[in-house]
Structures are given as C-alpha cells and as structure tokens.
PDB file of C-alpha atoms in Angstrom:
ATOM      1  CA  PHE K   1      85.542 116.728  85.822  1.00  0.00           C
ATOM      2  CA  PHE K   2      84.615 115.870  89.410  1.00  0.00           C
ATOM      3  CA  PHE K   3      81.927 113.404  88.331  1.00  0.00           C
ATOM      4  CA  VAL K   4      84.104 111.841  85.639  1.00  0.00           C
ATOM      5  CA  SER K   5      86.890 111.306  88.197  1.00  0.00           C
ATOM      6  CA  ILE K   6      84.497 109.488  90.517  1.00  0.00           C
ATOM      7  CA  PHE K   7      83.180 107.329  87.712  1.00  0.00           C
ATOM      8  CA  PHE K   8      86.638 106.207  86.575  1.00  0.00           C
ATOM      9  CA  SER K   9      88.644 106.257  89.831  1.00  0.00           C
ATOM     10  CA  ASN K  10      88.268 102.475  90.350  1.00  0.00           C
ATOM     11  CA  PRO K  11      89.631 100.401  87.403  1.00  0.00           C
ATOM     12  CA  ASP K  12      87.573  97.371  88.461  1.00  0.00           C
ATOM     13  CA  THR K  13      84.315  99.222  87.934  1.00  0.00           C
ATOM     14  CA  MET K  14      85.289 101.298  84.898  1.00  0.00           C
ATOM     15  CA  PRO K  15      83.119  99.365  82.383  1.00  0.00           C
ATOM     16  CA  MET K  16      80.034  99.657  84.587  1.00  0.00           C
ATOM     17  CA  ASN K  17      80.766 103.283  85.394  1.00  0.00           C
ATOM     18  CA  PHE K  18      81.183 104.085  81.711  1.00  0.00           C
ATOM     19  CA  VAL K  19      77.705 102.682  81.032  1.00  0.00           C
ATOM     20  CA  SER K  20      76.319 104.674  83.962  1.00  0.00           C
ATOM     21  CA  LEU K  21      77.900 107.875  82.662  1.00  0.00           C
ATOM     22  CA  LEU K  22      76.491 107.234  79.211  1.00  0.00           C
ATOM     23  CA  LEU K  23      73.037 106.711  80.698  1.00  0.00           C
ATOM     24  CA  LEU K  24      73.382 109.881  82.747  1.00  0.00           C
ATOM     25  CA  LEU K  25      74.118 111.893  79.617  1.00  0.00           C
ATOM     26  CA  VAL K  26      71.666 110.292  77.197  1.00  0.00           C
ATOM     27  CA  LEU K  27      68.760 108.811  79.122  1.00  0.00           C
ATOM     28  CA  PRO K  28      67.253 112.094  80.373  1.00  0.00           C
ATOM     29  CA  TYR K  29      66.582 113.177  76.791  1.00  0.00           C
ATOM     30  CA  VAL K  30      65.183 109.786  75.808  1.00  0.00           C
ATOM     31  CA  VAL K  31      62.960 109.577  78.886  1.00  0.00           C
ATOM     32  CA  GLY K  32      61.853 113.182  78.484  1.00  0.00           C
ATOM     33  CA  LYS K  33      60.715 112.605  74.912  1.00  0.00           C
ATOM     34  CA  ASP K  34      58.905 109.429  75.919  1.00  0.00           C
ATOM     35  CA  VAL K  35      57.095 111.139  78.779  1.00  0.00           C
ATOM     36  CA  ASN K  36      56.016 114.036  76.590  1.00  0.00           C
ATOM     37  CA  ALA K  37      54.909 111.772  73.742  1.00  0.00           C
ATOM     38  CA  LYS K  38      53.030 109.143  75.764  1.00  0.00           C
ATOM     39  CA  GLY K  39      52.250 110.778  79.099  1.00  0.00           C
ATOM     40  CA  MET K  40      51.748 114.378  80.111  1.00  0.00           C
ATOM     41  CA  LYS K  41      50.720 116.791  77.354  1.00  0.00           C
ATOM     42  CA  THR K  42      50.450 120.280  78.750  1.00  0.00           C
ATOM     43  CA  ALA K  43      48.766 123.541  77.841  1.00  0.00           C
ATOM     44  CA  PHE K  44      49.217 126.973  79.368  1.00  0.00           C
ATOM     45  CA  LEU K  45      45.956 128.945  79.378  1.00  0.00           C
ATOM     46  CA  ILE K  46      46.568 132.675  79.879  1.00  0.00           C
ATOM     47  CA  ILE K  47      43.273 134.304  80.762  1.00  0.00           C
ATOM     48  CA  ASP K  48      42.210 137.831  79.765  1.00  0.00           C
ATOM     49  CA  VAL K  49      45.494 139.713  80.194  1.00  0.00           C
ATOM     50  CA  GLN K  50      44.047 142.801  78.525  1.00  0.00           C
ATOM     51  CA  HIS K  51      44.151 146.573  78.943  1.00  0.00           C
ATOM     52  CA  CYS K  52      40.622 146.585  80.353  1.00  0.00           C
ATOM     53  CA  PHE K  53      41.667 144.548  83.408  1.00  0.00           C
ATOM     54  CA  VAL K  54      44.862 146.368  84.418  1.00  0.00           C
ATOM     55  CA  PRO K  55      45.344 149.812  85.990  1.00  0.00           C
ATOM     56  CA  ASN K  56      43.893 152.582  83.788  1.00  0.00           C
ATOM     57  CA  GLY K  57      41.566 150.060  82.140  1.00  0.00           C
ATOM     58  CA  THR K  58      37.779 150.186  82.306  1.00  0.00           C
ATOM     59  CA  LEU K  59      37.502 147.315  84.826  1.00  0.00           C
ATOM     60  CA  PRO K  60      40.907 147.237  86.536  1.00  0.00           C
ATOM     61  CA  VAL K  61      41.866 144.371  88.797  1.00  0.00           C
ATOM     62  CA  ALA K  62      44.104 145.520  91.649  1.00  0.00           C
ATOM     63  CA  GLY K  63      47.657 144.618  90.676  1.00  0.00           C
ATOM     64  CA  GLY K  64      46.439 143.211  87.365  1.00  0.00           C
ATOM     65  CA  ASP K  65      49.580 144.303  85.549  1.00  0.00           C
ATOM     66  CA  GLU K  66      51.675 142.351  88.070  1.00  0.00           C
ATOM     67  CA  VAL K  67      50.790 139.057  86.377  1.00  0.00           C
ATOM     68  CA  VAL K  68      52.916 139.902  83.337  1.00  0.00           C
ATOM     69  CA  GLY K  69      56.290 139.197  84.960  1.00  0.00           C
ATOM     70  CA  PRO K  70      55.334 135.781  86.378  1.00  0.00           C
ATOM     71  CA  ILE K  71      53.652 134.747  83.134  1.00  0.00           C
ATOM     72  CA  ASN K  72      56.745 135.733  81.160  1.00  0.00           C
ATOM     73  CA  THR K  73      58.909 133.757  83.587  1.00  0.00           C
ATOM     74  CA  ILE K  74      56.803 130.661  82.951  1.00  0.00           C
ATOM     75  CA  LEU K  75      56.898 131.149  79.183  1.00  0.00           C
ATOM     76  CA  ALA K  76      60.690 131.542  79.260  1.00  0.00           C
ATOM     77  CA  ASN K  77      61.375 128.513  81.447  1.00  0.00           C
ATOM     78  CA  ARG K  78      58.687 125.926  80.788  1.00  0.00           C
ATOM     79  CA  HIS K  79      57.831 124.015  77.628  1.00  0.00           C
ATOM     80  CA  PHE K  80      54.138 123.565  76.768  1.00  0.00           C
ATOM     81  CA  ASP K  81      52.579 121.608  73.959  1.00  0.00           C
ATOM     82  CA  LEU K  82      50.074 124.433  73.491  1.00  0.00           C
ATOM     83  CA  VAL K  83      49.745 128.023  74.696  1.00  0.00           C
ATOM     84  CA  VAL K  84      46.310 129.646  74.548  1.00  0.00           C
ATOM     85  CA  ARG K  85      45.277 133.164  75.500  1.00  0.00           C
ATOM     86  CA  THR K  86      41.647 134.126  76.033  1.00  0.00           C
ATOM     87  CA  GLN K  87      40.282 137.554  75.202  1.00  0.00           C
ATOM     88  CA  ASP K  88      37.142 139.089  76.675  1.00  0.00           C
ATOM     89  CA  TRP K  89      35.337 140.490  73.632  1.00  0.00           C
ATOM     90  CA  HIS K  90      32.061 142.245  74.411  1.00  0.00           C
ATOM     91  CA  CYS K  91      29.364 143.938  72.361  1.00  0.00           C
ATOM     92  CA  ALA K  92      28.893 147.626  73.196  1.00  0.00           C
ATOM     93  CA  ASP K  93      25.421 146.783  74.523  1.00  0.00           C
ATOM     94  CA  HIS K  94      26.367 143.604  76.368  1.00  0.00           C
ATOM     95  CA  VAL K  95      23.789 142.390  78.879  1.00  0.00           C
ATOM     96  CA  SER K  96      26.393 142.297  81.676  1.00  0.00           C
ATOM     97  CA  PHE K  97      26.946 146.065  81.500  1.00  0.00           C
ATOM     98  CA  ALA K  98      25.252 148.062  84.259  1.00  0.00           C
ATOM     99  CA  ALA K  99      24.489 150.795  81.721  1.00  0.00           C
ATOM    100  CA  MET K 100      22.027 148.418  80.054  1.00  0.00           C
ATOM    101  CA  HIS K 101      19.963 148.175  83.265  1.00  0.00           C
ATOM    102  CA  PRO K 102      18.698 151.596  84.371  1.00  0.00           C
ATOM    103  CA  GLY K 103      18.380 151.867  88.115  1.00  0.00           C
ATOM    104  CA  HIS K 104      21.043 149.246  88.783  1.00  0.00           C
ATOM    105  CA  ALA K 105      24.547 150.203  89.859  1.00  0.00           C
ATOM    106  CA  ALA K 106      27.783 148.640  88.695  1.00  0.00           C
ATOM    107  CA  PHE K 107      28.768 145.617  90.825  1.00  0.00           C
ATOM    108  CA  SER K 108      25.163 144.984  91.870  1.00  0.00           C
ATOM    109  CA  SER K 109      23.471 141.748  90.806  1.00  0.00           C
ATOM    110  CA  ILE K 110      20.316 140.851  88.914  1.00  0.00           C
ATOM    111  CA  THR K 111      18.775 137.566  87.774  1.00  0.00           C
ATOM    112  CA  LEU K 112      18.618 136.743  84.084  1.00  0.00           C
ATOM    113  CA  ASN K 113      16.325 133.992  82.813  1.00  0.00           C
ATOM    114  CA  TYR K 114      16.997 131.857  79.742  1.00  0.00           C
ATOM    115  CA  THR K 115      15.068 129.328  77.707  1.00  0.00           C
ATOM    116  CA  VAL K 116      16.370 125.806  77.112  1.00  0.00           C
ATOM    117  CA  ASP K 117      17.985 126.932  73.837  1.00  0.00           C
ATOM    118  CA  GLY K 118      19.734 129.892  75.490  1.00  0.00           C
ATOM    119  CA  ARG K 119      17.372 132.723  74.514  1.00  0.00           C
ATOM    120  CA  LEU K 120      17.256 135.557  77.035  1.00  0.00           C
ATOM    121  CA  CYS K 121      13.777 136.126  78.453  1.00  0.00           C
ATOM    122  CA  ASP K 122      12.050 139.494  78.172  1.00  0.00           C
ATOM    123  CA  TYR K 123      14.887 141.586  76.774  1.00  0.00           C
ATOM    124  CA  PRO K 124      13.634 142.474  73.262  1.00  0.00           C
ATOM    125  CA  LEU K 125      16.724 144.592  72.627  1.00  0.00           C
ATOM    126  CA  TYR K 126      18.688 141.432  71.886  1.00  0.00           C
ATOM    127  CA  THR K 127      18.235 139.386  68.739  1.00  0.00           C
ATOM    128  CA  HIS K 128      18.587 136.071  70.551  1.00  0.00           C
ATOM    129  CA  SER K 129      15.777 136.651  73.034  1.00  0.00           C
ATOM    130  CA  LYS K 130      12.220 135.595  73.770  1.00  0.00           C
ATOM    131  CA  VAL K 131       9.622 138.181  74.696  1.00  0.00           C
ATOM    132  CA  ASN K 132       6.983 137.369  77.304  1.00  0.00           C
ATOM    133  CA  CYS K 133       8.520 134.214  78.733  1.00  0.00           C
ATOM    134  CA  SER K 134       6.233 132.164  80.910  1.00  0.00           C
ATOM    135  CA  ALA K 135       7.437 130.280  83.956  1.00  0.00           C
ATOM    136  CA  ALA K 136       7.445 127.145  81.815  1.00  0.00           C
ATOM    137  CA  ASP K 137       9.778 128.815  79.294  1.00  0.00           C
ATOM    138  CA  VAL K 138      12.462 129.487  81.892  1.00  0.00           C
ATOM    139  CA  ASN K 139      15.032 126.709  81.914  1.00  0.00           C
ATOM    140  CA  VAL K 140      18.032 128.444  83.518  1.00  0.00           C
ATOM    141  CA  SER K 141      18.196 131.406  85.907  1.00  0.00           C
ATOM    142  CA  LEU K 142      21.595 133.036  86.287  1.00  0.00           C
ATOM    143  CA  SER K 143      22.777 135.557  88.831  1.00  0.00           C
ATOM    144  CA  GLN K 144      24.479 138.282  86.809  1.00  0.00           C
ATOM    145  CA  THR K 145      26.957 140.736  88.296  1.00  0.00           C
ATOM    146  CA  LEU K 146      26.605 144.055  86.498  1.00  0.00           C
ATOM    147  CA  TRP K 147      29.952 145.396  85.362  1.00  0.00           C
ATOM    148  CA  PRO K 148      31.167 148.736  84.063  1.00  0.00           C
ATOM    149  CA  GLU K 149      31.447 148.744  80.289  1.00  0.00           C
ATOM    150  CA  HIS K 150      34.702 146.984  79.456  1.00  0.00           C
ATOM    151  CA  CYS K 151      36.615 145.068  76.785  1.00  0.00           C
ATOM    152  CA  VAL K 152      34.361 146.307  73.983  1.00  0.00           C
ATOM    153  CA  ILE K 153      35.038 144.734  70.581  1.00  0.00           C
ATOM    154  CA  ASN K 154      37.647 146.534  68.449  1.00  0.00           C
ATOM    155  CA  THR K 155      38.718 148.998  71.141  1.00  0.00           C
ATOM    156  CA  THR K 156      42.203 149.524  72.532  1.00  0.00           C
ATOM    157  CA  ASP K 157      40.744 148.706  75.945  1.00  0.00           C
ATOM    158  CA  ALA K 158      40.094 145.138  74.742  1.00  0.00           C
ATOM    159  CA  ASP K 159      43.603 144.625  73.340  1.00  0.00           C
ATOM    160  CA  LEU K 160      45.880 141.992  74.860  1.00  0.00           C
ATOM    161  CA  LEU K 161      48.887 143.401  76.699  1.00  0.00           C
ATOM    162  CA  PRO K 162      51.928 143.626  74.412  1.00  0.00           C
ATOM    163  CA  SER K 163      54.250 143.350  77.434  1.00  0.00           C
ATOM    164  CA  VAL K 164      53.486 139.636  77.659  1.00  0.00           C
ATOM    165  CA  ALA K 165      56.073 137.613  75.712  1.00  0.00           C
ATOM    166  CA  TRP K 166      53.445 135.889  73.597  1.00  0.00           C
ATOM    167  CA  PRO K 167      54.857 132.896  71.701  1.00  0.00           C
ATOM    168  CA  GLU K 168      54.610 133.109  67.919  1.00  0.00           C
ATOM    169  CA  ASP K 169      52.278 130.114  67.871  1.00  0.00           C
ATOM    170  CA  VAL K 170      49.972 131.295  70.678  1.00  0.00           C
ATOM    171  CA  VAL K 171      46.296 130.677  69.911  1.00  0.00           C
ATOM    172  CA  THR K 172      43.680 133.306  70.779  1.00  0.00           C
ATOM    173  CA  VAL K 173      40.223 132.252  71.975  1.00  0.00           C
ATOM    174  CA  ARG K 174      37.656 135.048  72.222  1.00  0.00           C
ATOM    175  CA  LYS K 175      34.694 134.912  74.579  1.00  0.00           C
ATOM    176  CA  GLY K 176      31.815 137.096  75.685  1.00  0.00           C
ATOM    177  CA  TYR K 177      30.777 138.209  72.214  1.00  0.00           C
ATOM    178  CA  HIS K 178      27.246 136.793  72.561  1.00  0.00           C
ATOM    179  CA  CYS K 179      25.520 140.001  73.616  1.00  0.00           C
ATOM    180  CA  GLU K 180      22.779 138.375  75.697  1.00  0.00           C
ATOM    181  CA  VAL K 181      24.890 136.183  78.003  1.00  0.00           C
ATOM    182  CA  ASP K 182      28.131 136.638  79.934  1.00  0.00           C
ATOM    183  CA  SER K 183      31.102 134.323  79.552  1.00  0.00           C
ATOM    184  CA  TYR K 184      33.625 133.948  82.356  1.00  0.00           C
ATOM    185  CA  SER K 185      35.007 130.565  81.310  1.00  0.00           C
ATOM    186  CA  GLY K 186      37.300 130.047  78.364  1.00  0.00           C
ATOM    187  CA  PHE K 187      35.266 126.941  77.505  1.00  0.00           C
ATOM    188  CA  TYR K 188      31.581 127.954  77.676  1.00  0.00           C
ATOM    189  CA  ASN K 189      29.339 130.933  78.245  1.00  0.00           C
ATOM    190  CA  ASN K 190      27.796 131.236  81.696  1.00  0.00           C
ATOM    191  CA  GLY K 191      24.689 129.250  80.875  1.00  0.00           C
ATOM    192  CA  GLY K 192      26.613 126.561  79.050  1.00  0.00           C
ATOM    193  CA  PHE K 193      24.532 127.335  75.954  1.00  0.00           C
ATOM    194  CA  ALA K 194      27.505 127.664  73.607  1.00  0.00           C
ATOM    195  CA  ALA K 195      31.122 126.524  73.605  1.00  0.00           C
ATOM    196  CA  THR K 196      34.254 128.267  72.403  1.00  0.00           C
ATOM    197  CA  GLU K 197      36.847 126.402  70.366  1.00  0.00           C
ATOM    198  CA  LEU K 198      39.051 125.801  73.433  1.00  0.00           C
ATOM    199  CA  GLN K 199      38.002 122.206  74.111  1.00  0.00           C
ATOM    200  CA  LEU K 200      38.531 121.260  70.454  1.00  0.00           C
ATOM    201  CA  LEU K 201      42.003 122.837  70.523  1.00  0.00           C
ATOM    202  CA  LEU K 202      43.009 120.871  73.606  1.00  0.00           C
ATOM    203  CA  GLN K 203      41.673 117.632  72.141  1.00  0.00           C
ATOM    204  CA  ARG K 204      43.417 118.232  68.819  1.00  0.00           C
ATOM    205  CA  HIS K 205      46.749 118.604  70.614  1.00  0.00           C
ATOM    206  CA  GLY K 206      46.165 115.623  72.906  1.00  0.00           C
ATOM    207  CA  ILE K 207      46.327 117.805  76.021  1.00  0.00           C
ATOM    208  CA  ASN K 208      45.600 116.191  79.377  1.00  0.00           C
ATOM    209  CA  THR K 209      47.060 118.781  81.781  1.00  0.00           C
ATOM    210  CA  VAL K 210      46.380 122.526  81.919  1.00  0.00           C
ATOM    211  CA  TYR K 211      48.034 125.358  83.819  1.00  0.00           C
ATOM    212  CA  ILE K 212      45.919 128.478  84.114  1.00  0.00           C
ATOM    213  CA  ALA K 213      46.917 132.038  85.018  1.00  0.00           C
ATOM    214  CA  GLY K 214      45.742 135.582  84.426  1.00  0.00           C
ATOM    215  CA  LEU K 215      42.770 137.749  85.318  1.00  0.00           C
ATOM    216  CA  ALA K 216      40.836 137.522  87.420  1.00  0.00           C
ATOM    217  CA  THR K 217      41.543 134.584  89.726  1.00  0.00           C
ATOM    218  CA  ASP K 218      38.052 134.556  91.244  1.00  0.00           C
ATOM    219  CA  TYR K 219      36.155 134.945  87.975  1.00  0.00           C
ATOM    220  CA  CYS K 220      37.471 134.041  84.528  1.00  0.00           C
ATOM    221  CA  VAL K 221      40.511 132.097  85.753  1.00  0.00           C
ATOM    222  CA  SER K 222      38.380 130.160  88.215  1.00  0.00           C
ATOM    223  CA  TYR K 223      35.511 129.420  85.834  1.00  0.00           C
ATOM    224  CA  THR K 224      37.974 128.211  83.202  1.00  0.00           C
ATOM    225  CA  ALA K 225      39.685 125.971  85.773  1.00  0.00           C
ATOM    226  CA  LYS K 226      36.406 124.511  87.012  1.00  0.00           C
ATOM    227  CA  ASP K 227      35.285 123.669  83.487  1.00  0.00           C
ATOM    228  CA  ALA K 228      38.694 122.142  82.728  1.00  0.00           C
ATOM    229  CA  ALA K 229      38.394 119.893  85.775  1.00  0.00           C
ATOM    230  CA  ARG K 230      34.848 118.879  84.817  1.00  0.00           C
ATOM    231  CA  LEU K 231      36.204 117.964  81.385  1.00  0.00           C
ATOM    232  CA  HIS K 232      38.723 115.684  83.152  1.00  0.00           C
ATOM    233  CA  TYR K 233      41.890 117.703  82.609  1.00  0.00           C
ATOM    234  CA  GLU K 234      44.509 117.701  85.350  1.00  0.00           C
ATOM    235  CA  THR K 235      44.084 121.335  86.323  1.00  0.00           C
ATOM    236  CA  TYR K 236      46.432 123.776  88.054  1.00  0.00           C
ATOM    237  CA  ILE K 237      45.896 127.456  88.845  1.00  0.00           C
ATOM    238  CA  VAL K 238      49.148 129.410  89.046  1.00  0.00           C
ATOM    239  CA  MET K 239      48.280 131.658  91.971  1.00  0.00           C
ATOM    240  CA  ASP K 240      51.215 134.080  91.860  1.00  0.00           C
ATOM    241  CA  ALA K 241      50.645 134.619  88.130  1.00  0.00           C
ATOM    242  CA  SER K 242      47.002 135.618  88.750  1.00  0.00           C
ATOM    243  CA  ARG K 243      45.172 138.374  90.592  1.00  0.00           C
ATOM    244  CA  ALA K 244      41.673 138.409  92.105  1.00  0.00           C
ATOM    245  CA  ILE K 245      38.914 141.021  92.239  1.00  0.00           C
ATOM    246  CA  SER K 246      37.609 140.114  95.699  1.00  0.00           C
ATOM    247  CA  SER K 247      38.993 138.052  98.569  1.00  0.00           C
ATOM    248  CA  ASP K 248      35.444 136.955  99.423  1.00  0.00           C
ATOM    249  CA  THR K 249      34.715 135.479  96.004  1.00  0.00           C
ATOM    250  CA  LEU K 250      38.205 133.981  95.930  1.00  0.00           C
ATOM    251  CA  ILE K 251      37.468 132.035  99.119  1.00  0.00           C
ATOM    252  CA  THR K 252      34.160 130.805  97.689  1.00  0.00           C
ATOM    253  CA  GLU K 253      35.810 129.735  94.445  1.00  0.00           C
ATOM    254  CA  SER K 254      38.708 128.011  96.219  1.00  0.00           C
ATOM    255  CA  ILE K 255      36.243 125.764  98.050  1.00  0.00           C
ATOM    256  CA  GLN K 256      34.853 124.674  94.682  1.00  0.00           C
ATOM    257  CA  TRP K 257      38.390 124.049  93.407  1.00  0.00           C
ATOM    258  CA  LEU K 258      38.952 121.672  96.272  1.00  0.00           C
ATOM    259  CA  GLU K 259      35.738 119.805  95.493  1.00  0.00           C
ATOM    260  CA  LEU K 260      36.667 119.487  91.800  1.00  0.00           C
ATOM    261  CA  GLY K 261      40.316 118.577  92.336  1.00  0.00           C
ATOM    262  CA  VAL K 262      41.733 121.838  90.968  1.00  0.00           C
ATOM    263  CA  LYS K 263      45.226 122.345  92.403  1.00  0.00           C
ATOM    264  CA  GLN K 264      46.931 125.591  93.379  1.00  0.00           C
ATOM    265  CA  VAL K 265      50.592 126.079  92.466  1.00  0.00           C
ATOM    266  CA  ASN K 266      53.126 128.868  92.125  1.00  0.00           C
ATOM    267  CA  VAL K 267      55.468 129.783  89.285  1.00  0.00           C
ATOM    268  CA  SER K 268      58.383 127.950  90.898  1.00  0.00           C
ATOM    269  CA  ASP K 269      56.303 124.751  91.037  1.00  0.00           C
ATOM    270  CA  VAL K 270      55.445 124.977  87.345  1.00  0.00           C
ATOM    271  CA  ILE K 271      59.066 125.414  86.316  1.00  0.00           C
ATOM    272  CA  ALA K 272      60.324 122.703  88.683  1.00  0.00           C
ATOM    273  CA  LYS K 273      57.720 120.256  87.386  1.00  0.00           C
ATOM    274  CA  ASP K 274      58.990 120.781  83.852  1.00  0.00           C
ATOM    275  CA  ALA K 275      62.551 119.999  84.964  1.00  0.00           C
ATOM    276  CA  CYS K 276      61.406 116.625  86.281  1.00  0.00           C
ATOM    277  CA  VAL K 277      59.124 115.677  83.408  1.00  0.00           C
ATOM    278  CA  SER K 278      60.897 117.009  80.349  1.00  0.00           C
ATOM    279  CA  PHE K 279      64.330 115.703  81.260  1.00  0.00           C
ATOM    280  CA  GLY K 280      63.360 112.506  83.016  1.00  0.00           C
ATOM    281  CA  TYR K 281      65.192 113.108  86.281  1.00  0.00           C
ATOM    282  CA  GLY K 282      62.671 111.066  88.260  1.00  0.00           C
ATOM    283  CA  PRO K 283      63.270 107.779  86.366  1.00  0.00           C
ATOM    284  CA  MET K 284      66.994 108.558  86.144  1.00  0.00           C
ATOM    285  CA  MET K 285      67.334 108.976  89.898  1.00  0.00           C
ATOM    286  CA  MET K 286      65.546 105.694  90.451  1.00  0.00           C
ATOM    287  CA  MET K 287      68.055 103.893  88.225  1.00  0.00           C
ATOM    288  CA  MET K 288      71.057 105.477  89.923  1.00  0.00           C
TER     289      MET K 288
END
C-alpha cells in the first residue's frame, strides 16, 4: 500500500507511475527468465557426502556431518539448472588403501607409476597393469596418499547420507571404481587417464557456472573445482558447506585456486546471487 500510494500520489505523473509499477511487478520475472535462458546456467556439485566421510565412518572428516545443514539450505533457497552428487566407489582391493601396501601406514605416501595408456606399473594384482615396466614405459608418476579402507562398493559405508534433501532429479556420478588408480576429482581419475560422465552432463545442460560443496575441501572438492576451472567453468567453492581433512593441504590447494580463478564463497553469497540473477533485480534497479 505504501508503494502504491507513492506511485499515485501525484496526478500529473500517474500514467508514468502506472507504467513503472507494472514494470516493477512484471519485469523481474521476464528478466530472470532471459538471464537463465541466455546467460548463467548453474550446477550445484555436491561432493562425496557419504557415511564413510562423516563421524563413525571409515575415513571420517572432522565435522563432516556439519555440511548437511548448509547444503540443505542452499538446495531449499537456490535454483540450479542441474544438481549432481558424486560418490566415492572403491574396489575392496583399491590401490589407494594402505592395507594393499604391507609396511606402509595409513596416511603415508608412495609413488605409483603409470604407462601412457594408464596401466599401473609392477602391480600384477591388478588387471589393468604392466609387469616389469622400464623407465621408458613410465609416462606419469603420481604421489599417492595411502588411506584406510573406505567407501567400498555396495557397503553401507559408501552410501550417500539420507539426511541431505536430495532433489528428485539429482544425478549421481560415481568415481574411484578403477582399482588401480585413485580419483579425487568428479571429472577425471588422478592420472587423467579416464573421465567420468560429469563433463558430458554439464555440457548437455548448457552449464557455464558451478558451485561445489561437500567433502573434503582439500581433496575431492578441490580437485573437482580445479578441473572445472581448467574446463573453463566459472567455479565457486562454498566454504561453509564443506569441510577439510588438513589445514596444511587446504592452504596449498587454496593457492592453486587463486592461480586458476576458483572463487571462495559462503552459503549466504550463493543464495543472494540467485536473488539477483533469477529475479532480475540488477537490471530493474538500473531502470528505476
């Protein structure tokens, strides 16, 4: 009533004010649809929010269960053109498990060597391997952190948390099921030898902007964000909807984010950005 009174208080300007009021009511929806159709197309990538990475899981991240509330807040208050959840999905004898490397403790590191076609050198246990690699055979050497056994295929430990308000149309992308190579990123395994379907999904939906949250900030969230930036997506990590394993690795990763143009935001930023884009307040304010 207050705004209507202002608009119509002066009879000399009533026609113009009527047009302005009409624009105020209608234009935000028109502009919002235009922006979403021709400009920003967004995806929310929710990384590895699984039993294995929360308290009482096999590889718990401190405060891992605390990401659920912020993620649900985003899902309830922000529209996305696509929502994807990744799921760590490991063989029982995965090469990243410390148990597969006698004499090496969990959280220690080893070097794994791979041929140009992604075969693991000198680990005959694995089908996709090459025995007796020469120096000439080695194309990629990867530092591998050895983890406790976690997120094993078809176990409750690997299940996604039901407390997340997953949309009905959420798409699940599994990773880490190649037994001979680890896979932190939602896009590729660690050697870049094989891709998941994530890039094809984003292309199919015309996505150009991704928001990423989940577990863990300094590993799978970070590697997914870095690959997204390299693939030329506008990339945001939602920091208060993610949790890290180590402050040291988080600092190292954050330096790489800066170099790649990955931006850090909070839940409030994500929701506020949607208010501006979806309803066209920016263009509307300029007109007023």
